[in-house]
């Protein structure tokens, strides 16, 4: 896995342990194994342009106050859920920091134009033979 260019600092995160939802079991609803992660975009040390991009994302994990809220409860242990929440936060930030490569307009080559016209002529000749047959 590649290292992120914009890592999140631990002191900018608010991580709270809570009980996981779902069907009960031996320890499922009794132990605080789920993680509730909060990350305030405006108060973060991320570059201004990246904060702007994050705030403009239409993601349900970003509240109207500009706070990213991630709830991780997929795993049984608090450590695994914490790692999962941090990974999901980093993936969201990395996705916002990605700038797509600018598309360059190109023209069709001379050969491709000639092949297209030859194919059209051949198809036209085939279709012209479909007319009424006179004896």
mmCIF file of C-alpha atoms in Angstrom:
data_model
loop_
_atom_site.group_PDB
_atom_site.id
_atom_site.type_symbol
_atom_site.label_atom_id
_atom_site.label_comp_id
_atom_site.label_asym_id
_atom_site.label_seq_id
_atom_site.Cartn_x
_atom_site.Cartn_y
_atom_site.Cartn_z
ATOM 1 C CA UNK A 1 0.000 0.000 0.000
ATOM 2 C CA UNK A 2 1.323 3.457 -0.863
ATOM 3 C CA UNK A 3 2.015 6.158 1.690
ATOM 4 C CA UNK A 4 -0.383 9.086 1.605
ATOM 5 C CA UNK A 5 0.920 12.526 0.688
ATOM 6 C CA UNK A 6 -1.438 14.133 3.205
ATOM 7 C CA UNK A 7 -1.440 12.035 6.388
ATOM 8 C CA UNK A 8 -3.853 12.903 9.184
ATOM 9 C CA UNK A 9 -2.381 13.875 12.546
ATOM 10 C CA UNK A 10 -3.611 11.903 15.545
ATOM 11 C CA UNK A 11 -4.303 15.036 17.629
ATOM 12 C CA UNK A 12 -6.804 16.277 14.993
ATOM 13 C CA UNK A 13 -9.002 13.185 15.437
ATOM 14 C CA UNK A 14 -11.685 12.475 17.999
ATOM 15 C CA UNK A 15 -12.019 8.716 18.449
ATOM 16 C CA UNK A 16 -14.727 7.303 20.694
ATOM 17 C CA UNK A 17 -15.436 3.658 21.466
ATOM 18 C CA UNK A 18 -19.080 2.598 21.500
ATOM 19 C CA UNK A 19 -21.204 -0.525 21.366
ATOM 20 C CA UNK A 20 -21.656 -2.107 17.959
ATOM 21 C CA UNK A 21 -25.121 -2.451 16.482
ATOM 22 C CA UNK A 22 -26.569 -5.671 15.208
ATOM 23 C CA UNK A 23 -27.811 -8.973 16.476
ATOM 24 C CA UNK A 24 -26.747 -9.862 19.974
ATOM 25 C CA UNK A 25 -24.244 -12.521 20.820
ATOM 26 C CA UNK A 26 -21.761 -13.408 23.470
ATOM 27 C CA UNK A 27 -19.969 -10.056 23.500
ATOM 28 C CA UNK A 28 -21.443 -8.088 20.616
ATOM 29 C CA UNK A 29 -23.698 -5.679 22.505
ATOM 30 C CA UNK A 30 -21.846 -5.769 25.808
ATOM 31 C CA UNK A 31 -18.367 -4.592 24.799
ATOM 32 C CA UNK A 32 -17.534 -1.228 23.239
ATOM 33 C CA UNK A 33 -15.934 -2.566 20.086
ATOM 34 C CA UNK A 34 -17.224 -0.061 17.501
ATOM 35 C CA UNK A 35 -15.293 3.129 16.772
ATOM 36 C CA UNK A 36 -16.814 6.554 16.117
ATOM 37 C CA UNK A 37 -14.231 8.796 14.408
ATOM 38 C CA UNK A 38 -14.706 12.558 13.952
ATOM 39 C CA UNK A 39 -12.408 14.784 11.895
ATOM 40 C CA UNK A 40 -13.022 18.539 11.637
ATOM 41 C CA UNK A 41 -11.953 19.601 8.146
ATOM 42 C CA UNK A 42 -11.797 23.350 8.866
ATOM 43 C CA UNK A 43 -9.589 22.908 11.949
ATOM 44 C CA UNK A 44 -7.215 20.464 10.260
ATOM 45 C CA UNK A 45 -3.652 21.093 9.078
ATOM 46 C CA UNK A 46 -4.472 20.044 5.514
ATOM 47 C CA UNK A 47 -3.700 22.507 2.683
ATOM 48 C CA UNK A 48 -6.420 25.059 1.912
ATOM 49 C CA UNK A 49 -7.185 23.650 -1.550
ATOM 50 C CA UNK A 50 -7.641 20.139 -0.128
ATOM 51 C CA UNK A 51 -9.922 21.395 2.648
ATOM 52 C CA UNK A 52 -11.999 23.177 -0.007
ATOM 53 C CA UNK A 53 -12.273 19.994 -2.081
ATOM 54 C CA UNK A 54 -13.283 17.931 0.941
ATOM 55 C CA UNK A 55 -15.973 20.431 1.920
ATOM 56 C CA UNK A 56 -17.340 20.416 -1.646
ATOM 57 C CA UNK A 57 -17.658 16.619 -1.769
ATOM 58 C CA UNK A 58 -21.199 15.292 -1.749
ATOM 59 C CA UNK A 59 -20.468 12.506 0.705
ATOM 60 C CA UNK A 60 -22.917 11.505 3.421
ATOM 61 C CA UNK A 61 -20.037 11.051 5.867
ATOM 62 C CA UNK A 62 -19.370 14.813 5.804
ATOM 63 C CA UNK A 63 -21.787 16.803 7.959
ATOM 64 C CA UNK A 64 -23.035 20.280 7.081
ATOM 65 C CA UNK A 65 -20.656 21.619 9.758
ATOM 66 C CA UNK A 66 -17.669 20.254 7.823
ATOM 67 C CA UNK A 67 -16.944 17.298 10.097
ATOM 68 C CA UNK A 68 -16.152 13.865 8.692
ATOM 69 C CA UNK A 69 -17.918 11.211 10.763
ATOM 70 C CA UNK A 70 -16.927 7.576 10.264
ATOM 71 C CA UNK A 71 -18.405 4.694 12.232
ATOM 72 C CA UNK A 72 -16.423 1.453 12.047
ATOM 73 C CA UNK A 73 -18.005 -1.682 13.477
ATOM 74 C CA UNK A 74 -17.119 -4.336 10.931
ATOM 75 C CA UNK A 75 -14.608 -6.166 13.100
ATOM 76 C CA UNK A 76 -14.848 -7.736 16.544
ATOM 77 C CA UNK A 77 -11.994 -5.829 18.167
ATOM 78 C CA UNK A 78 -11.602 -2.166 18.884
ATOM 79 C CA UNK A 79 -8.098 -2.092 17.393
ATOM 80 C CA UNK A 80 -9.227 -3.499 14.044
ATOM 81 C CA UNK A 81 -12.186 -1.117 13.887
ATOM 82 C CA UNK A 82 -9.906 1.811 14.733
ATOM 83 C CA UNK A 83 -7.488 0.847 11.959
ATOM 84 C CA UNK A 84 -10.422 0.446 9.547
ATOM 85 C CA UNK A 85 -11.802 3.896 10.429
ATOM 86 C CA UNK A 86 -8.389 5.518 9.948
ATOM 87 C CA UNK A 87 -7.950 3.730 6.610
ATOM 88 C CA UNK A 88 -11.369 4.901 5.398
ATOM 89 C CA UNK A 89 -10.614 8.484 6.446
ATOM 90 C CA UNK A 90 -7.265 8.411 4.656
ATOM 91 C CA UNK A 91 -8.891 6.945 1.533
ATOM 92 C CA UNK A 92 -11.441 9.781 1.530
ATOM 93 C CA UNK A 93 -8.681 12.396 1.818
ATOM 94 C CA UNK A 94 -6.538 10.690 -0.838
ATOM 95 C CA UNK A 95 -9.522 10.536 -3.185
ATOM 96 C CA UNK A 96 -10.137 14.266 -2.784
ATOM 97 C CA UNK A 97 -6.459 15.071 -3.343
ATOM 98 C CA UNK A 98 -6.314 13.200 -6.655
ATOM 99 C CA UNK A 99 -6.289 15.501 -9.676
ATOM 100 C CA UNK A 100 -7.304 13.739 -12.892
ATOM 101 C CA UNK A 101 -4.944 14.034 -15.815
ATOM 102 C CA UNK A 102 -5.988 16.749 -18.270
ATOM 103 C CA UNK A 103 -7.497 15.301 -21.425
ATOM 104 C CA UNK A 104 -5.841 16.303 -24.657
ATOM 105 C CA UNK A 105 -8.021 16.537 -27.735
ATOM 106 C CA UNK A 106 -6.746 14.438 -30.648
ATOM 107 C CA UNK A 107 -7.673 14.038 -34.301
ATOM 108 C CA UNK A 108 -8.298 10.753 -36.071
ATOM 109 C CA UNK A 109 -5.346 9.601 -38.162
ATOM 110 C CA UNK A 110 -5.428 9.697 -41.958
ATOM 111 C CA UNK A 111 -5.336 5.885 -42.100
ATOM 112 C CA UNK A 112 -8.275 5.501 -39.706
ATOM 113 C CA UNK A 113 -10.314 7.969 -41.780
ATOM 114 C CA UNK A 114 -9.546 6.028 -44.978
ATOM 115 C CA UNK A 115 -10.465 2.683 -43.374
ATOM 116 C CA UNK A 116 -13.748 4.139 -42.144
ATOM 117 C CA UNK A 117 -14.651 5.467 -45.594
ATOM 118 C CA UNK A 118 -13.668 2.168 -47.248
ATOM 119 C CA UNK A 119 -15.885 0.274 -44.800
ATOM 120 C CA UNK A 120 -18.796 2.624 -45.513
ATOM 121 C CA UNK A 121 -18.365 2.132 -49.279
ATOM 122 C CA UNK A 122 -18.246 -1.647 -48.882
ATOM 123 C CA UNK A 123 -21.367 -1.659 -46.721
ATOM 124 C CA UNK A 124 -23.137 0.619 -49.226
ATOM 125 C CA UNK A 125 -22.309 -1.790 -52.061
ATOM 126 C CA UNK A 126 -23.745 -4.716 -50.080
ATOM 127 C CA UNK A 127 -26.948 -2.829 -49.298
ATOM 128 C CA UNK A 128 -27.418 -1.697 -52.902
ATOM 129 C CA UNK A 129 -27.717 -5.379 -53.922
ATOM 130 C CA UNK A 130 -30.777 -5.802 -51.661
ATOM 131 C CA UNK A 131 -33.154 -4.198 -54.165
ATOM 132 C CA UNK A 132 -36.052 -5.834 -56.009
ATOM 133 C CA UNK A 133 -35.074 -8.640 -58.396
ATOM 134 C CA UNK A 134 -36.486 -8.183 -61.919
ATOM 135 C CA UNK A 135 -36.651 -11.137 -64.367
#
